[in-house]
PDB file of C-alpha atoms and ligand atoms in Angstrom:
ATOM      1  CA  MET W1397     -16.657   0.948  27.287  1.00 95.00           C
ATOM      2  CA  LYS W1398     -17.345   1.670  23.609  1.00 97.00           C
ATOM      3  CA  LEU W1399     -15.034   3.847  21.505  1.00 98.00           C
ATOM      4  CA  VAL W1400     -15.103   4.632  17.835  1.00 98.00           C
ATOM      5  CA  PHE W1401     -11.652   4.645  16.150  1.00 98.00           C
ATOM      6  CA  ALA W1402     -11.810   7.047  13.196  1.00 97.00           C
ATOM      7  CA  THR W1403     -10.325   4.598  10.744  1.00 96.00           C
ATOM      8  CA  ASN W1404     -11.172   1.631   8.525  1.00 93.00           C
ATOM      9  CA  ASN W1405      -7.612   0.404   8.374  1.00 92.00           C
ATOM     10  CA  LYS W1406      -7.853  -3.277   9.400  1.00 91.00           C
ATOM     11  CA  HIS W1407      -4.231  -3.497  10.647  1.00 86.00           C
ATOM     12  CA  LYS W1408      -4.622  -0.512  12.985  1.00 90.00           C
ATOM     13  CA  LEU W1409      -8.019  -1.869  14.291  1.00 94.00           C
ATOM     14  CA  GLU W1410      -6.486  -5.283  14.964  1.00 90.00           C
ATOM     15  CA  GLU W1411      -3.425  -3.744  16.692  1.00 87.00           C
ATOM     16  CA  ILE W1412      -5.451  -1.359  18.897  1.00 92.00           C
ATOM     17  CA  ARG W1413      -8.001  -4.088  19.875  1.00 93.00           C
ATOM     18  CA  ASP W1414      -5.124  -6.324  20.924  1.00 88.00           C
ATOM     19  CA  ILE W1415      -3.716  -3.583  23.155  1.00 90.00           C
ATOM     20  CA  LEU W1416      -6.892  -2.267  24.622  1.00 93.00           C
ATOM     21  CA  GLY W1417      -8.321  -5.757  25.304  1.00 92.00           C
ATOM     22  CA  SER W1418     -11.900  -6.841  25.945  1.00 94.00           C
ATOM     23  CA  ARG W1419     -12.616  -3.958  28.369  1.00 93.00           C
ATOM     24  CA  VAL W1420     -12.954  -1.582  25.390  1.00 96.00           C
ATOM     25  CA  GLU W1421     -15.125  -2.294  22.352  1.00 97.00           C
ATOM     26  CA  VAL W1422     -13.396  -0.531  19.446  1.00 97.00           C
ATOM     27  CA  LEU W1423     -15.749   0.320  16.516  1.00 98.00           C
ATOM     28  CA  SER W1424     -14.548   1.333  13.041  1.00 98.00           C
ATOM     29  CA  LEU W1425     -16.015   4.112  10.839  1.00 98.00           C
ATOM     30  CA  ASN W1426     -17.764   1.317   8.884  1.00 97.00           C
ATOM     31  CA  ASP W1427     -19.363   0.095  12.075  1.00 98.00           C
ATOM     32  CA  ILE W1428     -21.078   3.416  12.567  1.00 97.00           C
ATOM     33  CA  ASN W1429     -21.975   3.776   8.920  1.00 97.00           C
ATOM     34  CA  CYS W1430     -19.687   6.642   8.380  1.00 97.00           C
ATOM     35  CA  HIS W1431     -18.364   6.705   4.843  1.00 96.00           C
ATOM     36  CA  ASP W1432     -17.376  10.333   4.770  1.00 95.00           C
ATOM     37  CA  GLU W1433     -13.939  11.544   3.504  1.00 91.00           C
ATOM     38  CA  ILE W1434     -12.835  13.410   6.614  1.00 93.00           C
ATOM     39  CA  PRO W1435     -10.567  16.250   5.679  1.00 89.00           C
ATOM     40  CA  GLU W1436      -7.012  16.296   7.072  1.00 91.00           C
ATOM     41  CA  THR W1437      -6.236  19.948   6.530  1.00 95.00           C
ATOM     42  CA  ALA W1438      -4.226  20.887   9.611  1.00 97.00           C
ATOM     43  CA  ASP W1439      -0.465  21.453   9.451  1.00 97.00           C
ATOM     44  CA  THR W1440       0.325  19.399  12.592  1.00 98.00           C
ATOM     45  CA  LEU W1441      -0.246  15.781  13.599  1.00 98.00           C
ATOM     46  CA  GLU W1442      -2.219  16.960  16.670  1.00 98.00           C
ATOM     47  CA  GLY W1443      -4.339  19.225  14.478  1.00 98.00           C
ATOM     48  CA  ASN W1444      -5.298  16.463  12.092  1.00 98.00           C
ATOM     49  CA  ALA W1445      -6.006  13.943  14.829  1.00 98.00           C
ATOM     50  CA  LEU W1446      -8.291  16.455  16.536  1.00 98.00           C
ATOM     51  CA  ILE W1447     -10.090  17.353  13.242  1.00 98.00           C
ATOM     52  CA  LYS W1448     -10.931  13.671  12.738  1.00 98.00           C
ATOM     53  CA  ALA W1449     -11.969  13.037  16.317  1.00 98.00           C
ATOM     54  CA  ARG W1450     -14.150  16.245  16.590  1.00 98.00           C
ATOM     55  CA  TYR W1451     -15.791  15.378  13.167  1.00 98.00           C
ATOM     56  CA  ILE W1452     -16.949  12.076  14.601  1.00 98.00           C
ATOM     57  CA  TYR W1453     -17.921  13.391  18.009  1.00 98.00           C
ATOM     58  CA  GLU W1454     -19.906  16.305  16.595  1.00 97.00           C
ATOM     59  CA  LYS W1455     -21.675  14.356  13.825  1.00 97.00           C
ATOM     60  CA  TYR W1456     -22.364  11.068  15.736  1.00 97.00           C
ATOM     61  CA  GLY W1457     -22.192  12.068  19.378  1.00 97.00           C
ATOM     62  CA  VAL W1458     -20.063   9.083  20.336  1.00 98.00           C
ATOM     63  CA  ASP W1459     -16.903   8.817  22.376  1.00 98.00           C
ATOM     64  CA  CYS W1460     -14.013   8.358  19.935  1.00 98.00           C
ATOM     65  CA  PHE W1461     -10.390   8.745  19.016  1.00 98.00           C
ATOM     66  CA  ALA W1462      -8.352   9.375  15.946  1.00 98.00           C
ATOM     67  CA  ASP W1463      -4.677   9.148  15.093  1.00 98.00           C
ATOM     68  CA  ASP W1464      -2.178  10.749  12.770  1.00 97.00           C
ATOM     69  CA  THR W1465       1.388   9.709  12.204  1.00 97.00           C
ATOM     70  CA  GLY W1466       4.404  11.319  10.582  1.00 98.00           C
ATOM     71  CA  LEU W1467       8.085  10.614   9.924  1.00 98.00           C
ATOM     72  CA  GLU W1468      10.084  13.633  11.214  1.00 98.00           C
ATOM     73  CA  VAL W1469      13.609  14.015   9.806  1.00 98.00           C
ATOM     74  CA  ASP W1470      15.967  16.199  11.830  1.00 98.00           C
ATOM     75  CA  VAL W1471      17.981  17.785   9.076  1.00 98.00           C
ATOM     76  CA  LEU W1472      14.802  18.514   7.115  1.00 98.00           C
ATOM     77  CA  ASN W1473      13.285  20.392  10.039  1.00 98.00           C
ATOM     78  CA  GLY W1474      10.790  17.682  10.779  1.00 98.00           C
ATOM     79  CA  ALA W1475       9.708  17.063   7.176  1.00 98.00           C
ATOM     80  CA  PRO W1476       7.888  15.130   5.752  1.00 98.00           C
ATOM     81  CA  GLY W1477       6.041  15.151   9.155  1.00 98.00           C
ATOM     82  CA  VAL W1478       2.348  15.683   8.771  1.00 98.00           C
ATOM     83  CA  TYR W1479       2.816  15.380   4.972  1.00 97.00           C
ATOM     84  CA  SER W1480       4.434  11.931   5.117  1.00 97.00           C
ATOM     85  CA  ALA W1481       1.667  10.231   3.070  1.00 95.00           C
ATOM     86  CA  ARG W1482       1.727  12.828   0.400  1.00 95.00           C
ATOM     87  CA  TYR W1483       5.398  13.699   0.319  1.00 97.00           C
ATOM     88  CA  ALA W1484       5.889  12.846  -3.377  1.00 97.00           C
ATOM     89  CA  GLY W1485       2.344  13.700  -4.449  1.00 94.00           C
ATOM     90  CA  GLU W1486      -1.320  13.020  -3.655  1.00 90.00           C
ATOM     91  CA  SER W1487      -1.239   9.313  -4.543  1.00 90.00           C
ATOM     92  CA  ASN W1488       0.345   8.130  -1.290  1.00 89.00           C
ATOM     93  CA  ASP W1489       2.950   6.142  -3.243  1.00 95.00           C
ATOM     94  CA  SER W1490       5.411   4.714  -0.710  1.00 96.00           C
ATOM     95  CA  LYS W1491       8.134   3.993  -3.140  1.00 97.00           C
ATOM     96  CA  ALA W1492       8.077   7.540  -4.614  1.00 98.00           C
ATOM     97  CA  ASN W1493       7.932   8.987  -1.013  1.00 98.00           C
ATOM     98  CA  MET W1494      10.962   6.976   0.001  1.00 98.00           C
ATOM     99  CA  ASN W1495      12.852   7.903  -3.221  1.00 98.00           C
ATOM    100  CA  LYS W1496      12.203  11.547  -2.638  1.00 98.00           C
ATOM    101  CA  LEU W1497      13.379  11.369   1.012  1.00 98.00           C
ATOM    102  CA  LEU W1498      16.561   9.464   0.084  1.00 98.00           C
ATOM    103  CA  GLN W1499      17.221  11.989  -2.680  1.00 98.00           C
ATOM    104  CA  ASN W1500      16.764  14.914  -0.251  1.00 98.00           C
ATOM    105  CA  LEU W1501      19.283  13.285   2.142  1.00 98.00           C
ATOM    106  CA  THR W1502      21.909  12.634  -0.465  1.00 97.00           C
ATOM    107  CA  GLY W1503      25.343  13.499   0.964  1.00 95.00           C
ATOM    108  CA  LYS W1504      23.897  14.321   4.392  1.00 96.00           C
ATOM    109  CA  SER W1505      25.559  12.639   7.368  1.00 96.00           C
ATOM    110  CA  ASN W1506      22.874  13.648   9.838  1.00 98.00           C
ATOM    111  CA  ARG W1507      20.148  11.004   9.184  1.00 98.00           C
ATOM    112  CA  ILE W1508      18.405  11.231  12.564  1.00 98.00           C
ATOM    113  CA  ALA W1509      14.682  10.808  12.315  1.00 98.00           C
ATOM    114  CA  GLN W1510      11.643   9.719  14.363  1.00 98.00           C
ATOM    115  CA  PHE W1511       8.195   8.377  13.760  1.00 98.00           C
ATOM    116  CA  ARG W1512       5.638  10.168  15.852  1.00 98.00           C
ATOM    117  CA  THR W1513       1.955   9.096  16.301  1.00 98.00           C
ATOM    118  CA  VAL W1514      -0.586  11.418  17.931  1.00 98.00           C
ATOM    119  CA  ILE W1515      -3.931  10.080  19.226  1.00 98.00           C
ATOM    120  CA  ALA W1516      -6.746  12.489  20.034  1.00 98.00           C
ATOM    121  CA  LEU W1517      -9.431  11.105  22.333  1.00 98.00           C
ATOM    122  CA  ILE W1518     -12.786  12.609  23.046  1.00 98.00           C
ATOM    123  CA  ILE W1519     -14.799  11.230  25.922  1.00 98.00           C
ATOM    124  CA  LYS W1520     -18.007  13.052  26.998  1.00 95.00           C
ATOM    125  CA  GLY W1521     -16.708  16.167  25.288  1.00 96.00           C
ATOM    126  CA  GLU W1522     -13.313  16.176  27.032  1.00 98.00           C
ATOM    127  CA  GLU W1523     -10.285  16.127  24.715  1.00 98.00           C
ATOM    128  CA  LYS W1524      -6.990  14.383  25.569  1.00 98.00           C
ATOM    129  CA  ILE W1525      -3.872  13.985  23.376  1.00 98.00           C
ATOM    130  CA  PHE W1526      -1.357  11.123  23.632  1.00 98.00           C
ATOM    131  CA  ASP W1527       1.790  10.683  21.611  1.00 98.00           C
ATOM    132  CA  GLY W1528       4.334   7.894  20.865  1.00 98.00           C
ATOM    133  CA  ILE W1529       7.758   8.313  19.394  1.00 98.00           C
ATOM    134  CA  VAL W1530      10.287   5.868  18.084  1.00 98.00           C
ATOM    135  CA  LYS W1531      13.690   7.397  17.398  1.00 98.00           C
ATOM    136  CA  GLY W1532      16.130   6.105  14.723  1.00 98.00           C
ATOM    137  CA  PHE W1533      17.755   7.143  11.484  1.00 98.00           C
ATOM    138  CA  ILE W1534      17.196   6.954   7.767  1.00 98.00           C
ATOM    139  CA  ALA W1535      19.233   4.221   5.925  1.00 98.00           C
ATOM    140  CA  GLU W1536      21.224   4.965   2.838  1.00 97.00           C
ATOM    141  CA  GLU W1537      19.013   2.562   0.882  1.00 97.00           C
ATOM    142  CA  LYS W1538      15.803   0.464   1.174  1.00 98.00           C
ATOM    143  CA  LYS W1539      16.168  -2.769   3.114  1.00 98.00           C
ATOM    144  CA  GLY W1540      13.516  -5.450   3.619  1.00 97.00           C
ATOM    145  CA  ASP W1541      10.038  -5.841   2.282  1.00 93.00           C
ATOM    146  CA  SER W1542       7.545  -6.302   5.119  1.00 92.00           C
ATOM    147  CA  GLY W1543       5.606  -3.498   6.686  1.00 88.00           C
ATOM    148  CA  PHE W1544       4.433  -0.424   4.750  1.00 91.00           C
ATOM    149  CA  GLY W1545       5.200   3.219   4.126  1.00 95.00           C
ATOM    150  CA  TYR W1546       8.725   4.297   5.070  1.00 98.00           C
ATOM    151  CA  ASP W1547       9.549   1.038   6.885  1.00 96.00           C
ATOM    152  CA  PRO W1548      12.361  -0.075   4.426  1.00 98.00           C
ATOM    153  CA  ILE W1549      14.349   3.046   5.131  1.00 98.00           C
ATOM    154  CA  PHE W1550      13.833   3.560   8.920  1.00 98.00           C
ATOM    155  CA  ILE W1551      16.241   1.882  11.277  1.00 98.00           C
ATOM    156  CA  PRO W1552      15.192   2.264  14.953  1.00 98.00           C
ATOM    157  CA  ASP W1553      17.857   3.117  17.514  1.00 98.00           C
ATOM    158  CA  GLY W1554      19.410  -0.033  19.024  1.00 98.00           C
ATOM    159  CA  PHE W1555      18.831  -2.102  15.949  1.00 97.00           C
ATOM    160  CA  SER W1556      20.685  -2.701  12.623  1.00 97.00           C
ATOM    161  CA  GLU W1557      17.641  -3.848  10.699  1.00 98.00           C
ATOM    162  CA  SER W1558      15.018  -1.612   9.141  1.00 98.00           C
ATOM    163  CA  PHE W1559      11.405  -1.833  10.251  1.00 97.00           C
ATOM    164  CA  ALA W1560      10.765  -3.699   7.030  1.00 97.00           C
ATOM    165  CA  GLN W1561      13.284  -6.399   8.014  1.00 98.00           C
ATOM    166  CA  MET W1562      11.552  -7.046  11.313  1.00 96.00           C
ATOM    167  CA  THR W1563       8.547  -9.294  11.989  1.00 93.00           C
ATOM    168  CA  ASN W1564       5.285  -7.500  12.627  1.00 86.00           C
ATOM    169  CA  GLU W1565       5.498  -8.556  16.207  1.00 89.00           C
ATOM    170  CA  GLN W1566       8.945  -7.112  16.697  1.00 94.00           C
ATOM    171  CA  LYS W1567       8.068  -3.837  15.036  1.00 93.00           C
ATOM    172  CA  ASN W1568       4.741  -3.479  16.893  1.00 89.00           C
ATOM    173  CA  SER W1569       6.463  -3.993  20.237  1.00 93.00           C
ATOM    174  CA  ILE W1570       8.534  -0.763  19.785  1.00 96.00           C
ATOM    175  CA  SER W1571       6.623   1.245  17.332  1.00 95.00           C
ATOM    176  CA  HIS W1572       5.384   4.846  17.677  1.00 97.00           C
ATOM    177  CA  ARG W1573       1.801   3.649  17.298  1.00 95.00           C
ATOM    178  CA  PHE W1574       2.237   1.043  20.026  1.00 95.00           C
ATOM    179  CA  ARG W1575       3.704   3.654  22.402  1.00 97.00           C
ATOM    180  CA  ALA W1576       0.903   6.105  21.800  1.00 97.00           C
ATOM    181  CA  THR W1577      -1.675   3.347  22.204  1.00 96.00           C
ATOM    182  CA  GLU W1578      -0.178   2.257  25.474  1.00 96.00           C
ATOM    183  CA  LYS W1579      -0.578   5.768  26.809  1.00 97.00           C
ATOM    184  CA  LEU W1580      -4.212   5.811  25.677  1.00 97.00           C
ATOM    185  CA  ASN W1581      -4.665   2.467  27.332  1.00 95.00           C
ATOM    186  CA  ASP W1582      -3.112   3.652  30.623  1.00 96.00           C
ATOM    187  CA  TYR W1583      -5.411   6.643  30.594  1.00 97.00           C
ATOM    188  CA  LEU W1584      -8.526   4.548  29.842  1.00 96.00           C
ATOM    189  CA  LYS W1585      -7.730   2.276  32.812  1.00 95.00           C
ATOM    190  CA  THR W1586      -7.998   5.341  35.105  1.00 96.00           C
ATOM    191  CA  LEU W1587     -11.649   5.996  34.059  1.00 93.00           C
TER     192      LEU W1587
HETATM  193  P1  LIG T 481      -1.196   7.612   9.058  1.00 95.70           P
HETATM  194  O1  LIG T 481      -1.482   8.880   9.779  1.00 95.70           O
HETATM  195  O2  LIG T 481      -1.133   6.392   9.936  1.00 95.70           O
HETATM  196  O3  LIG T 481      -2.102   7.355   7.863  1.00 95.70           O
HETATM  197  O4  LIG T 481       0.266   7.674   8.439  1.00 95.70           O
HETATM  198  C1  LIG T 481       0.622   8.703   7.524  1.00 95.70           C
HETATM  199  C2  LIG T 481       1.759   8.215   6.720  1.00 95.70           C
HETATM  200  O5  LIG T 481       2.945   8.073   7.527  1.00 95.70           O
HETATM  201  C3  LIG T 481       1.611   6.850   6.032  1.00 95.70           C
HETATM  202  O6  LIG T 481       0.960   7.012   4.794  1.00 95.70           O
HETATM  203  C4  LIG T 481       3.018   6.363   5.889  1.00 95.70           C
HETATM  204  O7  LIG T 481       3.604   6.903   4.735  1.00 95.70           O
HETATM  205  C5  LIG T 481       3.726   6.952   7.139  1.00 95.70           C
HETATM  206  N1  LIG T 481       3.678   5.928   8.227  1.00 95.70           N
HETATM  207  C6  LIG T 481       2.808   5.891   9.263  1.00 95.70           C
HETATM  208  N2  LIG T 481       3.071   4.836  10.068  1.00 95.70           N
HETATM  209  C7  LIG T 481       4.164   4.237   9.494  1.00 95.70           C
HETATM  210  C8  LIG T 481       4.896   3.055   9.858  1.00 95.70           C
HETATM  211  O8  LIG T 481       4.657   2.386  10.941  1.00 95.70           O
HETATM  212  N3  LIG T 481       5.919   2.765   9.050  1.00 95.70           N
HETATM  213  C9  LIG T 481       6.215   3.376   7.897  1.00 95.70           C
HETATM  214  N4  LIG T 481       5.525   4.509   7.529  1.00 95.70           N
HETATM  215  C10 LIG T 481       4.502   4.906   8.277  1.00 95.70           C
END
């Protein structure tokens, strides 16, 4: 089976190829010569994942999937959510995003949060949505320096370390993206 993953992110491609195994050939946007800036204009993760998958399906006519992820903070009514990358401005500056979030949580005792990944799959015109969640809370300060994005301030339930203090393997075995990808994999096995 051949599927286009609407990304050029090497880490995501590697992770997903590992999980899906040799049964599924995962192609990147570069592999199909798509160099378009696909707009992400929806106000939900589902909406953005669908926009990207539909764009590829309609323009290239290939089976495909796309993902979108957000960090949802309880006391901020789910923010930054779909705007996680751009929380502190258009430049997707992780440090500025974390500082803004820590600032907005100053003095708040409820620090419950979750990462949520949504994957939209289109096969032969049929759309399916899968999601993966990891629950946890926002630390008082940044800890650790591996990973990316909000990893230094997110502590998953059951752990005392932040995602940025874990090895890639440890994080990837419990992550939102891993859980969504596992659901995608389970579905693909039924086809
Ligand atoms: P994307 O949809 O995968 O591009 O994720 C959107 C934004 O969410 C990223 O720019 C990061 O700020 C944040 N994010 C997504 N996944 C993670 C993660 O595993 N750790 C930390 N931050 C993440």
